[in-house]
PDB file of C-alpha atoms in Angstrom:
ATOM      1  CA  MET A  26     250.903 -53.535  69.632  1.00 54.00           C
ATOM      2  CA  TYR A  27     251.346 -53.001  73.356  1.00 79.00           C
ATOM      3  CA  ASN A  28     252.973 -50.095  75.142  1.00 90.00           C
ATOM      4  CA  ARG A  29     255.399 -50.800  77.971  1.00 94.00           C
ATOM      5  CA  LEU A  30     255.982 -49.050  81.280  1.00 96.00           C
ATOM      6  CA  ILE A  31     259.579 -48.415  80.240  1.00 96.00           C
ATOM      7  CA  GLU A  32     261.392 -49.081  76.979  1.00 96.00           C
ATOM      8  CA  PHE A  33     264.865 -49.299  75.521  1.00 96.00           C
ATOM      9  CA  LYS A  34     266.002 -46.453  73.305  1.00 96.00           C
ATOM     10  CA  ASN A  35     266.370 -47.681  69.739  1.00 94.00           C
ATOM     11  CA  GLY A  36     269.790 -49.242  69.200  1.00 96.00           C
ATOM     12  CA  SER A  37     270.741 -48.848  72.862  1.00 96.00           C
ATOM     13  CA  THR A  38     270.430 -50.464  76.267  1.00 96.00           C
ATOM     14  CA  GLU A  39     269.492 -47.093  77.756  1.00 97.00           C
ATOM     15  CA  ILE A  40     266.038 -47.099  79.393  1.00 96.00           C
ATOM     16  CA  GLU A  41     263.506 -44.394  78.631  1.00 97.00           C
ATOM     17  CA  PRO A  42     259.950 -43.675  79.791  1.00 97.00           C
ATOM     18  CA  GLY A  43     256.983 -45.425  78.218  1.00 96.00           C
ATOM     19  CA  LEU A  44     253.631 -45.513  80.005  1.00 97.00           C
ATOM     20  CA  ALA A  45     255.531 -44.683  83.192  1.00 98.00           C
ATOM     21  CA  GLU A  46     256.827 -41.130  83.102  1.00 97.00           C
ATOM     22  CA  SER A  47     259.256 -41.848  85.950  1.00 98.00           C
ATOM     23  CA  TRP A  48     260.195 -44.619  88.384  1.00 97.00           C
ATOM     24  CA  GLU A  49     262.250 -45.409  91.457  1.00 97.00           C
ATOM     25  CA  VAL A  50     263.970 -48.588  92.584  1.00 97.00           C
ATOM     26  CA  SER A  51     264.343 -49.305  96.309  1.00 98.00           C
ATOM     27  CA  PRO A  52     267.888 -49.518  97.723  1.00 98.00           C
ATOM     28  CA  ASP A  53     267.613 -53.322  97.972  1.00 98.00           C
ATOM     29  CA  GLY A  54     266.395 -53.543  94.339  1.00 97.00           C
ATOM     30  CA  LYS A  55     263.230 -55.433  95.318  1.00 98.00           C
ATOM     31  CA  THR A  56     260.617 -52.699  94.976  1.00 97.00           C
ATOM     32  CA  TYR A  57     259.902 -50.654  91.875  1.00 96.00           C
ATOM     33  CA  THR A  58     257.583 -47.653  92.006  1.00 98.00           C
ATOM     34  CA  PHE A  59     256.256 -46.426  88.666  1.00 98.00           C
ATOM     35  CA  HIS A  60     254.610 -43.033  88.184  1.00 98.00           C
ATOM     36  CA  LEU A  61     252.140 -43.457  85.338  1.00 97.00           C
ATOM     37  CA  ARG A  62     251.424 -40.917  82.651  1.00 97.00           C
ATOM     38  CA  LYS A  63     248.098 -39.197  83.130  1.00 96.00           C
ATOM     39  CA  GLY A  64     245.514 -38.989  80.372  1.00 94.00           C
ATOM     40  CA  VAL A  65     246.580 -42.155  78.521  1.00 94.00           C
ATOM     41  CA  LYS A  66     243.618 -43.410  76.498  1.00 90.00           C
ATOM     42  CA  TRP A  67     242.803 -46.930  75.412  1.00 87.00           C
ATOM     43  CA  GLN A  68     242.567 -47.435  71.667  1.00 86.00           C
ATOM     44  CA  GLY A  69     239.018 -48.138  70.581  1.00 87.00           C
ATOM     45  CA  SER A  70     237.742 -50.473  67.891  1.00 90.00           C
ATOM     46  CA  LYS A  71     234.423 -51.742  66.543  1.00 92.00           C
ATOM     47  CA  LEU A  72     234.359 -54.274  69.392  1.00 91.00           C
ATOM     48  CA  PHE A  73     235.779 -52.147  72.213  1.00 88.00           C
ATOM     49  CA  LYS A  74     234.784 -48.667  73.322  1.00 90.00           C
ATOM     50  CA  PRO A  75     237.051 -47.359  76.086  1.00 88.00           C
ATOM     51  CA  THR A  76     235.260 -45.737  79.018  1.00 89.00           C
ATOM     52  CA  ARG A  77     238.214 -44.653  81.153  1.00 93.00           C
ATOM     53  CA  ASP A  78     241.919 -43.807  81.106  1.00 94.00           C
ATOM     54  CA  PHE A  79     244.743 -46.277  81.710  1.00 94.00           C
ATOM     55  CA  ASN A  80     245.542 -46.648  85.437  1.00 96.00           C
ATOM     56  CA  ALA A  81     247.474 -48.724  87.996  1.00 96.00           C
ATOM     57  CA  ASP A  82     244.761 -51.415  88.078  1.00 95.00           C
ATOM     58  CA  ASP A  83     245.604 -52.177  84.449  1.00 93.00           C
ATOM     59  CA  VAL A  84     249.280 -52.641  85.302  1.00 94.00           C
ATOM     60  CA  VAL A  85     248.444 -54.989  88.195  1.00 95.00           C
ATOM     61  CA  PHE A  86     246.058 -56.974  85.972  1.00 92.00           C
ATOM     62  CA  SER A  87     248.734 -57.343  83.284  1.00 90.00           C
ATOM     63  CA  PHE A  88     251.401 -58.535  85.730  1.00 91.00           C
ATOM     64  CA  GLU A  89     249.005 -60.983  87.411  1.00 94.00           C
ATOM     65  CA  ARG A  90     247.942 -62.322  84.024  1.00 92.00           C
ATOM     66  CA  GLN A  91     251.578 -62.966  83.070  1.00 91.00           C
ATOM     67  CA  ARG A  92     252.186 -64.820  86.337  1.00 93.00           C
ATOM     68  CA  ASP A  93     249.151 -67.093  85.922  1.00 94.00           C
ATOM     69  CA  PRO A  94     250.238 -70.376  84.285  1.00 93.00           C
ATOM     70  CA  ASN A  95     246.589 -71.096  83.368  1.00 92.00           C
ATOM     71  CA  HIS A  96     246.206 -67.926  81.340  1.00 84.00           C
ATOM     72  CA  PRO A  97     247.197 -67.967  77.670  1.00 73.00           C
TER      73      PRO A  97
END
């Protein structure tokens, strides 16, 4: 299961914070600025031991991965 920057409230179209605790949209609607929660930890497993907290690099990586048509 993956967390999102922002989410919809259950049964509603109202947006609420997720991994982003707040955000702004530029007047022209083209730029979004997300303020990420601090202290968010990655979930570990037998195969993965997290060594750092979630940060903006992870968000950029995720967006770039989604844009790449060669990535599954």
